[in-house]
Amino acid sequence: MSFLRLSGVSKKHGRQSILRDIDLSVSEGEFVAIVGYSGQGKTTLMSLIAGLARPDEGSITLEGNPVTGPGPERGLVFQNYSLLPWLSVRENIALAVDTVFPAWSAAERDAHVDKYIAMVKLSHAADRRPRQLSGGMRQRVSVARTLAMQPRILLLDEPLSALDALTRAKLQDEFADIHRTTGATVVLITNSVDEALLLADRVIPLTLGPGATLAAPVAVDLPRPRDRLALNHDPRFKRLRADITATLLGFNAARTTTLTRKLVLPDILPEDLDQPRVNRPPRRLSEEKREIVSVS
Amino acid sequence: MTALLKTCDALGFTWFIPFIRLARRENPNEQFRQILVNLGVPLLAVLLFLGAWSWVARNVEVSFGAIPGPVAVWQEAGNLWKDHVAERDKEKAFYVRQAERKAAHVTKTPDKPWVERTYAGKPTFIDQIFTSLKTVFAGFLVASLIAVPVGILCGLSNVINIACTPFIQIFKPVSPLAWLPIVMILVSALYNPTDPWFEKSFISSALTVALCSLWPTLINTSLGVAQIDNDYLNVARVLRLGWWKKITKIVLPSALPLIFTGLRLSLGVGWMVLIAAEMLAQNPGLGKFVWDMFQNGSSQTLAQIMVAVFTIGFVGFALDRAMMSLQRAVSFDANSIR
């Protein structure tokens, strides 16, 4: 039995189909990456799993329970962090902890918050506001907030797309660590094939919209822990990357359309240079009192 | 020093900042230029204004006599202050005399009850300022207590917003002078306690202020709430925050800068409305002072009215600055406020 299952899910925006026939099943502890182009419905797919939007057709179940709305058991890490700017790092995480575990004592909750701040290595910045943090630190806070809710499944919606390459690499390693140590089930949405291959057990390309759907999954059988430097020389990694990239580029090639456009000449006629050069208005074809007969 | 800079910035005393920087020897040339621009230009403008005023005062004659120049107005302000001090002295003397009489009465006829009297002198200009301030704050408080919650509801629910829009659109442009008679009639019909806490005139002025200063807060609050970043609301949804917690943790902090913009506008409107209401309704306050001076038509009338005009202006300016500082203090996004 699969842990998270989407069957026949489709979503329209008005009359425009965004996603159609999405079938996905994720088993417990699995790390699945969905790769696709920007603006093709990746974030919509994540909103559907998170319960922030409802599918028009099909069903989504987590551990057999249908998903009908958002909830803390599906921990969503937002693409743009969504930290509350008027709360400090600690308060942002505490808001989540206090809401999700109201039965705990205050001391237990404090300890829980501290534990997750330490997990993302931000203990020194616990009392700062999000404004005073770098992008990478903000994303770490966002991850800590989500993990502190102890979700059954972690949903990462392009979590690193707004970060510089170095911070990105660092956080990718942290995600891999979190997955290894907690055994969490993770669905990652990304536009980076390398990132997907570095982290996931299975990579699923998303076809182009409108009406995007999931293509055939690619199993990533690279041994863990994966070292990004060693991977670059691993022939299996190279082959997988080439395959997935080719699949993604293939979507694009299939969609290439030809455009025919009628070119219109400017409405002006050449000046007669035999005439004396006085200030006269340009001659226009539309103003000439004559008929043009084309002889074929 | 840095703390002092921050305080000046928070209070809006930006013109003072170059002096502090100069004391710290930070790039003196730049600071002198700043002082010249920030302080010199307004000073020059004020001097030009005073000059033009004096010229008009010397050349225009009205039914009350000559228009007072800046010096006459300044002297009149001094006179009003002297009046106030004299009145306070008289009041003090009255209570001293009353205490003496009471002592004599108690020793002479202990069986007869002593009736305490309050001093019945006329309110001075300074008293009128404080009466006006009290009234405007009472009205502003009533307006805020109504406008902020209603604004939040309007911002959260499209249905409520649509329901409220016709009332906002129609009542917002109504002048205080139109509200005043209705308010006065209603107050005298409904407010008749045997032992009143407040004067009727105070209540009708305050309510008129409230009715007119309601709208900026209401509109800005609903705008602020409607503009909350969807991501923050999604956080609330994912966490399944309760209604009250959603309001206090997400909606209010996020809308606070705009709520305070509304409150600041409201207080400004309230202060303007109050003067008109006091004038028309003969409620105590600066407006009544201006009207009384106009009616008694003495040779000092114009000077006294001008003192009142400047006082109204300075008080309004101070209120605005106070609200701005408050707004900066409570807003998470202090840089966005100017």
XYZ file of C-alpha atoms in Angstrom:
634
model
C 0.000 0.000 0.000
C 1.368 3.374 -0.940
C 1.821 6.144 1.557
C 0.802 9.077 -0.611
C -1.340 8.344 -3.625
C -2.678 10.624 -6.338
C -4.984 8.952 -8.822
C -6.436 10.572 -11.913
C -5.912 14.068 -10.508
C -6.620 16.983 -12.808
C -6.907 20.695 -12.223
C -8.261 23.442 -14.422
C -7.935 27.169 -14.155
C -11.058 28.486 -15.790
C -11.268 26.512 -19.026
C -7.516 26.089 -19.258
C -6.349 22.677 -18.128
C -3.257 22.921 -15.938
C -2.743 19.350 -14.822
C -4.409 16.184 -16.086
C -4.312 12.494 -15.269
C -1.718 12.745 -12.553
C -1.040 9.327 -11.065
C 1.599 9.169 -8.397
C 2.262 6.883 -5.536
C 4.999 7.463 -3.003
C 5.958 4.863 -0.452
C 6.926 5.640 3.115
C 10.457 6.935 3.513
C 10.860 7.510 -0.195
C 12.376 10.673 -1.677
C 10.622 11.580 -4.921
C 11.662 14.490 -7.105
C 9.406 15.996 -9.746
C 11.365 17.896 -12.398
C 9.882 20.243 -14.932
C 10.009 23.608 -16.588
C 8.910 26.748 -14.800
C 5.290 27.793 -15.120
C 3.990 24.368 -16.097
C 2.007 23.555 -12.988
C 4.633 22.272 -10.568
C 3.518 24.592 -7.806
C -0.135 23.803 -8.548
C 0.650 20.127 -8.081
C 2.255 20.893 -4.737
C -0.727 23.006 -3.631
C -3.003 20.084 -4.451
C -0.948 17.672 -2.335
C -0.734 20.248 0.473
C -4.499 20.724 0.306
C -4.294 24.469 -0.408
C -6.202 23.809 -3.642
C -8.712 21.090 -4.457
C -8.430 18.913 -7.573
C -11.253 19.119 -10.123
C -11.073 15.383 -10.694
C -9.358 12.467 -9.043
C -8.376 11.828 -5.467
C -5.411 12.367 -3.196
C -4.905 10.169 -0.148
C -2.273 10.157 2.559
C -2.069 6.841 4.426
C -5.502 6.012 3.060
C -7.139 9.226 4.325
C -8.421 11.572 1.645
C -6.814 15.023 1.581
C -9.556 17.617 1.893
C -7.674 20.651 3.148
C -4.339 21.875 4.414
C -2.964 20.372 7.584
C 0.225 20.067 9.599
C 0.701 16.374 8.737
C 1.767 17.511 5.258
C 4.638 19.869 5.921
C 4.934 22.311 3.049
C 8.133 24.313 2.665
C 7.119 27.337 0.662
C 9.052 28.471 -2.372
C 9.431 31.985 -0.963
C 9.869 30.882 2.677
C 6.692 32.643 3.897
C 8.194 33.585 7.232
C 6.203 36.117 9.197
C 8.399 39.241 9.130
C 7.116 40.572 12.466
C 8.202 37.458 14.359
C 11.734 36.377 15.231
C 13.133 33.042 14.098
C 12.192 31.466 17.400
C 8.691 32.982 17.364
C 8.063 31.831 13.812
C 8.864 28.260 14.753
C 7.118 28.534 18.113
C 3.899 29.646 16.393
C 3.882 26.381 14.452
C 4.827 24.264 17.458
C 2.281 25.919 19.759
C -0.474 25.421 17.223
C 0.327 21.828 16.320
C 1.124 20.565 19.823
C -1.212 22.493 22.122
C -1.268 19.654 24.646
C 2.439 19.869 25.427
C 3.768 21.862 28.368
C 5.463 25.186 27.699
C 8.857 23.747 28.627
C 8.434 20.815 26.241
C 7.476 23.142 23.423
C 10.441 25.436 24.098
C 12.818 22.503 24.036
C 11.242 21.292 20.804
C 11.679 24.698 19.160
C 15.307 24.894 20.301
C 15.994 21.427 18.962
C 14.876 22.327 15.462
C 16.636 25.689 15.483
C 19.801 23.791 16.353
C 19.098 21.220 13.651
C 19.291 23.888 10.963
C 22.308 25.498 12.704
C 20.629 28.801 13.491
C 20.921 28.867 17.294
C 23.035 32.029 17.068
C 20.314 33.825 15.094
C 17.260 32.633 17.013
C 16.182 36.116 18.075
C 16.656 37.838 14.743
C 13.862 38.827 12.444
C 13.665 37.292 8.947
C 14.669 40.653 7.459
C 18.067 40.354 9.117
C 18.758 36.915 7.660
C 20.243 35.881 4.333
C 18.159 33.941 1.837
C 19.716 30.648 2.799
C 19.120 31.274 6.492
C 15.502 32.172 5.822
C 14.973 28.960 3.942
C 16.549 27.047 6.830
C 14.102 28.687 9.236
C 11.273 27.713 6.937
C 12.513 24.118 6.862
C 12.920 24.082 10.642
C 9.384 25.393 11.072
C 8.027 22.671 8.836
C 10.082 19.885 10.409
C 9.106 21.028 13.910
C 5.472 20.249 13.074
C 6.681 16.642 12.675
C 4.814 16.139 9.421
C 4.163 12.670 8.025
C 5.442 13.881 4.668
C 7.681 16.788 3.694
C 6.688 18.771 0.614
C 9.489 20.906 -0.818
C 8.283 23.347 -3.472
C 11.381 24.582 -5.330
C 12.892 25.373 -1.962
C 16.286 26.402 -3.294
C 15.415 28.202 -6.499
C 15.937 31.681 -5.047
C 19.369 30.952 -3.584
C 22.889 31.387 -4.913
C 24.765 28.304 -6.094
C 26.961 27.874 -3.009
C 24.112 28.181 -0.506
C 22.096 25.912 -2.712
C 24.725 23.162 -2.611
C 25.014 23.496 1.150
C 21.272 23.224 1.722
C 21.016 20.280 -0.686
C 23.460 18.431 1.547
C 21.385 19.412 4.567
C 18.231 18.061 2.954
C 20.031 14.807 2.210
C 21.139 14.641 5.858
C 17.641 15.315 7.136
C 16.226 12.641 4.882
C 18.874 10.135 6.008
C 18.611 10.815 9.727
C 14.835 11.199 10.034
C 13.787 8.729 7.345
C 11.181 11.254 6.246
C 9.042 10.824 3.164
C 9.811 13.728 0.852
C 8.319 15.078 -2.348
C 10.652 17.633 -3.921
C 9.696 19.846 -6.802
C 12.608 21.361 -8.676
C 13.761 22.572 -12.051
C 17.288 21.277 -11.563
C 18.028 17.784 -12.841
C 21.275 17.655 -10.854
C 19.472 18.530 -7.642
C 16.873 15.844 -8.279
C 19.516 13.204 -8.985
C 21.567 14.180 -5.961
C 18.670 13.817 -3.540
C 15.938 11.566 -4.885
C 15.241 7.864 -5.073
C 12.998 8.454 -8.038
C 12.835 11.333 -10.517
C 9.611 12.028 -12.383
C 9.584 14.539 -15.232
C 6.536 16.730 -15.625
C 5.452 17.324 -19.218
C 4.684 20.746 -20.583
C 1.367 22.463 -20.017
C -1.385 23.189 -20.675
C -2.600 19.910 -19.330
C 0.737 18.793 -17.947
C 1.056 15.280 -16.621
C 3.749 13.068 -15.143
C 6.024 11.193 -17.521
C 7.577 7.795 -16.824
C 9.564 7.811 -13.558
C 13.299 7.216 -13.555
C 14.725 5.236 -10.641
C 17.949 6.670 -9.262
C 20.001 3.708 -8.099
C 23.047 5.695 -7.045
C 24.389 4.665 -3.622
C 23.900 6.991 -0.673
C 25.346 9.165 0.728
C 25.981 10.793 -2.608
C 29.024 13.001 -3.002
C 28.393 15.760 -5.521
C 32.021 15.832 -6.672
C 32.300 12.070 -7.145
C 28.905 11.974 -8.860
C 30.099 14.222 -11.632
C 32.414 11.458 -12.799
C 30.032 8.581 -12.200
C 28.943 7.111 -15.576
C 25.523 6.071 -14.177
C 24.882 9.637 -12.999
C 25.922 11.013 -16.374
C 23.622 8.573 -18.144
C 20.641 9.395 -15.906
C 21.197 13.091 -16.274
C 21.472 12.782 -20.047
C 18.291 10.682 -20.175
C 16.203 13.017 -18.038
C 17.515 16.128 -19.756
C 16.752 14.583 -23.121
C 13.225 13.716 -21.959
C 12.653 17.284 -20.797
C 14.071 18.763 -23.994
C 11.947 16.313 -25.981
C 8.785 17.833 -24.483
C 9.886 21.187 -25.756
C 10.765 19.986 -29.266
C 7.379 18.367 -29.652
C 5.679 21.598 -28.817
C 7.624 23.852 -31.170
C 5.122 25.647 -33.372
C 5.696 27.491 -36.612
C 4.466 31.001 -36.900
C 3.415 32.534 -40.200
C 3.044 36.265 -40.333
C 2.000 38.485 -43.188
C 4.452 41.294 -43.669
C 3.002 44.691 -44.471
C 5.074 47.226 -46.393
C 5.216 50.804 -45.142
C 2.701 53.085 -46.784
C 5.154 55.363 -48.548
C 6.374 55.775 -52.142
C 9.869 56.723 -53.363
C 10.429 60.363 -53.992
C 10.724 61.577 -57.564
C 14.188 63.130 -57.620
C 13.603 64.812 -60.963
C 11.199 67.219 -59.334
C 12.650 70.385 -57.732
C 13.464 69.840 -54.050
C 10.776 71.769 -52.250
C 9.199 70.993 -48.952
C 6.546 68.552 -50.009
C 4.855 65.820 -48.064
C 5.808 62.210 -48.773
C 3.703 60.359 -51.312
C 1.617 57.552 -49.879
C 0.283 54.597 -51.785
C -3.080 54.858 -50.074
C -3.447 58.481 -51.167
C -2.548 57.979 -54.825
C -5.488 58.220 -57.157
C -4.576 55.262 -59.270
C -5.231 51.613 -59.404
C -2.530 48.996 -59.225
C -3.129 46.101 -61.553
C -0.998 43.103 -61.048
C -0.257 41.116 -64.126
C 0.457 37.506 -63.626
C 25.114 58.785 19.982
C 23.692 56.186 17.626
C 20.749 55.807 19.981
C 20.194 59.560 19.837
C 20.227 59.403 16.024
C 17.639 56.652 16.069
C 15.434 58.584 18.487
C 15.562 61.684 16.284
C 14.705 59.615 13.255
C 11.852 57.884 15.064
C 10.396 61.197 16.253
C 10.690 62.724 12.805
C 13.288 65.341 13.846
C 15.274 64.665 10.715
C 16.511 68.259 10.581
C 18.398 67.686 13.831
C 20.360 64.682 12.565
C 23.101 66.657 10.720
C 23.932 68.480 13.989
C 24.547 65.181 15.748
C 26.625 63.911 12.866
C 28.562 67.172 12.885
C 29.266 66.688 16.592
C 30.636 63.278 15.646
C 32.805 64.940 12.958
C 31.271 62.854 10.195
C 32.003 64.494 6.844
C 31.460 68.132 8.003
C 30.954 69.655 4.536
C 28.084 67.313 3.772
C 26.512 68.069 7.170
C 26.734 71.833 6.633
C 25.025 71.385 3.281
C 22.304 69.283 4.915
C 21.768 71.897 7.636
C 21.551 74.625 5.029
C 18.924 72.695 3.065
C 16.921 71.143 5.897
C 16.939 74.120 8.225
C 17.964 77.137 6.177
C 15.358 76.781 3.443
C 12.344 76.461 5.763
C 13.711 79.305 7.896
C 13.985 81.523 4.835
C 10.464 80.603 3.778
C 9.124 81.496 7.232
C 10.937 84.847 7.151
C 9.457 85.607 3.718
C 6.003 84.703 5.009
C 6.394 86.958 8.064
C 7.566 89.793 5.835
C 4.598 89.462 3.500
C 2.273 89.273 6.480
C 3.693 92.474 8.010
C 3.336 94.241 4.692
C -0.334 93.218 4.399
C -0.929 94.172 8.039
C 0.388 97.688 7.469
C -1.610 98.269 4.304
C -5.021 96.674 4.852
C -7.712 98.104 7.067
C -10.767 96.033 8.128
C -13.865 96.746 10.247
C -12.066 95.623 13.426
C -9.244 98.081 12.766
C -5.828 97.235 11.364
C -4.875 93.646 10.657
C -2.408 92.656 13.370
C 1.114 91.901 12.230
C 3.308 89.086 13.532
C 4.493 91.151 16.500
C 0.955 92.020 17.604
C -0.067 88.373 17.376
C 2.961 87.312 19.371
C 2.114 89.888 22.069
C -1.475 88.672 22.095
C -0.260 85.116 22.666
C 1.652 86.473 25.658
C -1.497 88.225 26.890
C -3.536 85.036 26.602
C -0.899 83.222 28.643
C -0.926 86.039 31.266
C -4.724 85.803 31.410
C -4.414 82.100 32.019
C -1.919 82.576 34.837
C -4.051 85.331 36.385
C -7.158 83.164 36.166
C -5.314 80.282 37.883
C -4.226 82.657 40.649
C -7.798 83.832 41.105
C -8.974 80.234 41.264
C -6.359 79.373 43.846
C -7.288 82.413 45.887
C -10.974 81.415 45.676
C -10.311 77.971 47.110
C -8.092 79.411 49.830
C -10.932 81.809 50.816
C -13.448 78.963 50.680
C -11.287 76.817 52.966
C -11.041 79.696 55.446
C -14.809 80.251 55.352
C -15.433 76.533 55.776
C -13.216 76.423 58.857
C -15.062 79.406 60.298
C -18.450 77.893 59.450
C -17.648 74.544 61.046
C -16.478 76.151 64.287
C -19.377 78.637 64.438
C -22.369 76.523 63.302
C -21.388 72.842 63.346
C -25.001 71.627 62.963
C -25.589 73.323 59.565
C -24.169 71.443 56.547
C -21.426 73.202 54.529
C -22.012 73.527 50.802
C -18.789 73.242 48.777
C -18.677 75.366 45.615
C -16.491 74.992 42.563
C -14.808 77.994 41.010
C -17.008 79.399 38.258
C -14.501 81.543 36.343
C -14.455 81.482 32.558
C -12.180 78.935 30.857
C -8.955 80.467 29.539
C -7.394 79.893 26.151
C -5.114 77.217 27.612
C -8.126 75.458 29.185
C -9.852 75.498 25.793
C -6.853 73.787 24.168
C -7.025 70.962 26.665
C -10.815 70.663 26.343
C -10.407 70.363 22.590
C -7.671 67.767 22.943
C -9.808 65.733 25.349
C -12.760 65.858 22.988
C -10.769 64.932 19.921
C -9.179 61.951 21.661
C -12.552 60.751 22.957
C -14.023 60.928 19.459
C -10.936 59.367 17.917
C -11.063 56.506 20.417
C -14.720 55.798 19.671
C -14.018 55.948 15.929
C -11.036 53.597 16.194
C -12.898 51.093 18.342
C -15.552 50.874 15.634
C -13.428 51.308 12.517
C -10.622 48.819 13.192
C -12.824 45.753 13.884
C -15.246 46.597 11.086
C -12.318 47.252 8.759
C -10.825 43.859 9.603
C -14.141 42.150 8.881
C -14.472 44.033 5.588
C -10.946 43.060 4.610
C -11.423 39.411 5.479
C -14.807 38.874 3.898
C -15.747 40.058 0.476
C -19.447 39.792 1.331
C -19.150 42.116 4.322
C -17.023 44.474 2.258
C -19.675 44.702 -0.449
C -22.355 45.204 2.204
C -20.412 48.061 3.811
C -19.295 49.809 0.629
C -22.502 51.807 -0.016
C -22.466 53.196 3.529
C -18.793 54.074 3.336
C -19.203 55.757 -0.030
C -22.250 57.763 0.995
C -21.336 58.788 4.545
C -17.650 59.443 3.973
C -18.097 62.763 2.140
C -20.669 64.123 4.624
C -19.483 67.294 6.315
C -19.336 67.450 10.116
C -21.735 70.374 10.037
C -24.412 68.107 8.601
C -23.906 65.454 11.248
C -23.818 67.875 14.135
C -27.539 68.772 14.434
C -28.533 65.100 14.222
C -25.983 64.159 16.850
C -27.037 67.008 19.136
C -30.715 66.099 18.895
C -30.001 62.425 19.491
C -27.714 63.156 22.413
C -30.223 65.389 24.135
C -32.949 62.811 23.568
C -30.999 59.757 24.670
C -28.393 60.969 27.130
C -30.195 62.174 30.263
C -28.573 60.547 33.286
C -29.259 62.095 36.688
C -25.574 62.189 37.513
C -23.822 62.756 34.173
C -20.186 61.781 33.782
C -19.818 63.932 30.706
C -21.367 67.166 29.513
C -23.825 66.823 26.665
C -21.819 69.251 24.560
C -18.723 67.117 25.070
C -20.555 63.999 23.922
C -22.051 65.574 20.832
C -18.708 67.074 19.750
C -16.895 63.820 20.381
C -19.490 61.800 18.475
C -19.375 64.198 15.543
C -15.601 63.848 15.481
C -16.017 60.067 15.636
C -18.518 59.996 12.773
C -16.226 61.990 10.524
C -12.899 60.410 11.448
C -14.216 56.857 11.182
C -13.712 56.537 7.458
C -9.978 56.828 6.861
C -9.282 54.149 9.487
C -12.049 51.918 8.180
C -10.933 52.148 4.578
C -7.230 51.743 5.311
C -7.795 48.841 7.694
C -9.892 46.936 5.202
C -7.331 47.696 2.495
C -4.490 46.540 4.729
C -6.269 43.332 5.610
C -7.293 42.634 2.019
C -3.696 43.137 0.878
C -2.162 40.552 3.185
C 0.292 38.385 1.327
C -1.452 35.166 0.386
C 1.593 33.228 1.585
C 0.986 34.353 5.166
C -2.624 33.220 4.954
C -1.432 29.896 3.535
C 0.818 29.541 6.573
C -2.261 30.019 8.730
C -4.126 27.414 6.706
C -1.333 24.834 6.844
C -1.006 25.334 10.610
C -4.793 25.281 10.968
C -4.642 28.410 13.107
C -7.882 29.237 14.880
C -9.861 32.320 13.868
C -8.705 34.459 16.777
C -5.098 33.364 16.499
C -5.161 34.044 12.778
C -6.362 37.602 13.454
C -3.844 38.342 16.199
C -0.802 36.539 14.789
C -1.165 37.092 11.056
C -3.826 39.611 10.062
C -3.230 42.387 12.586
C 0.577 42.543 12.446
C 0.499 42.386 8.690
C -2.086 45.145 8.320
C -0.681 47.308 11.126
C 1.242 49.774 8.954
C -1.882 50.600 6.937
C -4.108 50.601 10.019
C -1.842 53.229 11.516
C -1.831 55.213 8.294
C -5.612 55.248 8.637
C -5.481 56.230 12.301
C -3.102 59.055 11.505
C -5.412 60.390 8.799
C -8.384 59.944 11.129
C -6.821 61.972 13.896
C -6.040 64.739 11.422
C -9.590 64.745 10.114
C -10.950 64.604 13.674
C -8.951 67.656 14.703
C -10.242 69.660 11.746
C -13.821 68.528 12.302
C -13.684 69.312 15.997
C -12.935 72.986 15.508
C -15.885 73.361 13.136
C -18.185 71.403 15.441
C -17.234 73.464 18.486
C -17.770 76.672 16.589
C -21.226 75.717 15.420
C -22.458 73.940 18.538
C -20.952 76.343 21.090
C -19.241 73.392 22.724
C -16.274 74.444 24.831
C -12.964 74.274 23.038
C -10.781 76.171 20.605
C -13.593 76.474 18.060
C -15.824 78.205 20.570
C -12.934 80.466 21.540
C -12.564 81.581 17.913
C -16.311 82.115 17.567
C -16.547 84.075 20.833
C -13.693 86.315 19.774
C -15.385 86.885 16.421
C -18.630 87.814 18.172
C -17.218 90.215 20.763
C -15.439 92.211 18.071
C -12.897 94.006 20.232
C -9.704 95.520 18.906
C -7.826 92.355 19.877
C -10.233 90.025 18.101
C -8.169 89.412 15.001
C -4.940 88.918 16.913
C -6.582 86.444 19.259
C -8.142 84.504 16.402
C -4.770 84.359 14.710
C -3.184 83.009 17.879
C -5.924 80.351 17.884
C -5.281 79.532 14.230
C -1.579 79.008 14.857
C -2.313 76.995 17.973
C -4.688 74.754 16.031
C -2.030 74.307 13.383
C 0.749 73.463 15.815
C -1.411 71.053 17.816
C -2.488 69.307 14.603
C 1.141 69.056 13.517
C 2.166 67.642 16.908
C -0.651 65.081 16.793
C 0.437 63.971 13.334
C 4.054 63.627 14.411
C 3.029 61.665 17.501
C 0.983 59.262 15.403
C 3.840 58.858 12.940
C 6.280 57.972 15.697
C 3.782 55.514 17.143
C 3.289 53.997 13.704
C 7.023 53.471 13.317
C 7.318 51.998 16.772
C 4.704 49.303 16.240
C 5.249 48.447 12.580
C 7.477 45.561 11.585
C 8.286 47.335 8.360
C 9.468 50.667 9.737
C 11.224 51.696 6.542
C 8.038 51.885 4.522
C 6.574 54.786 6.526
C 7.158 58.370 5.565
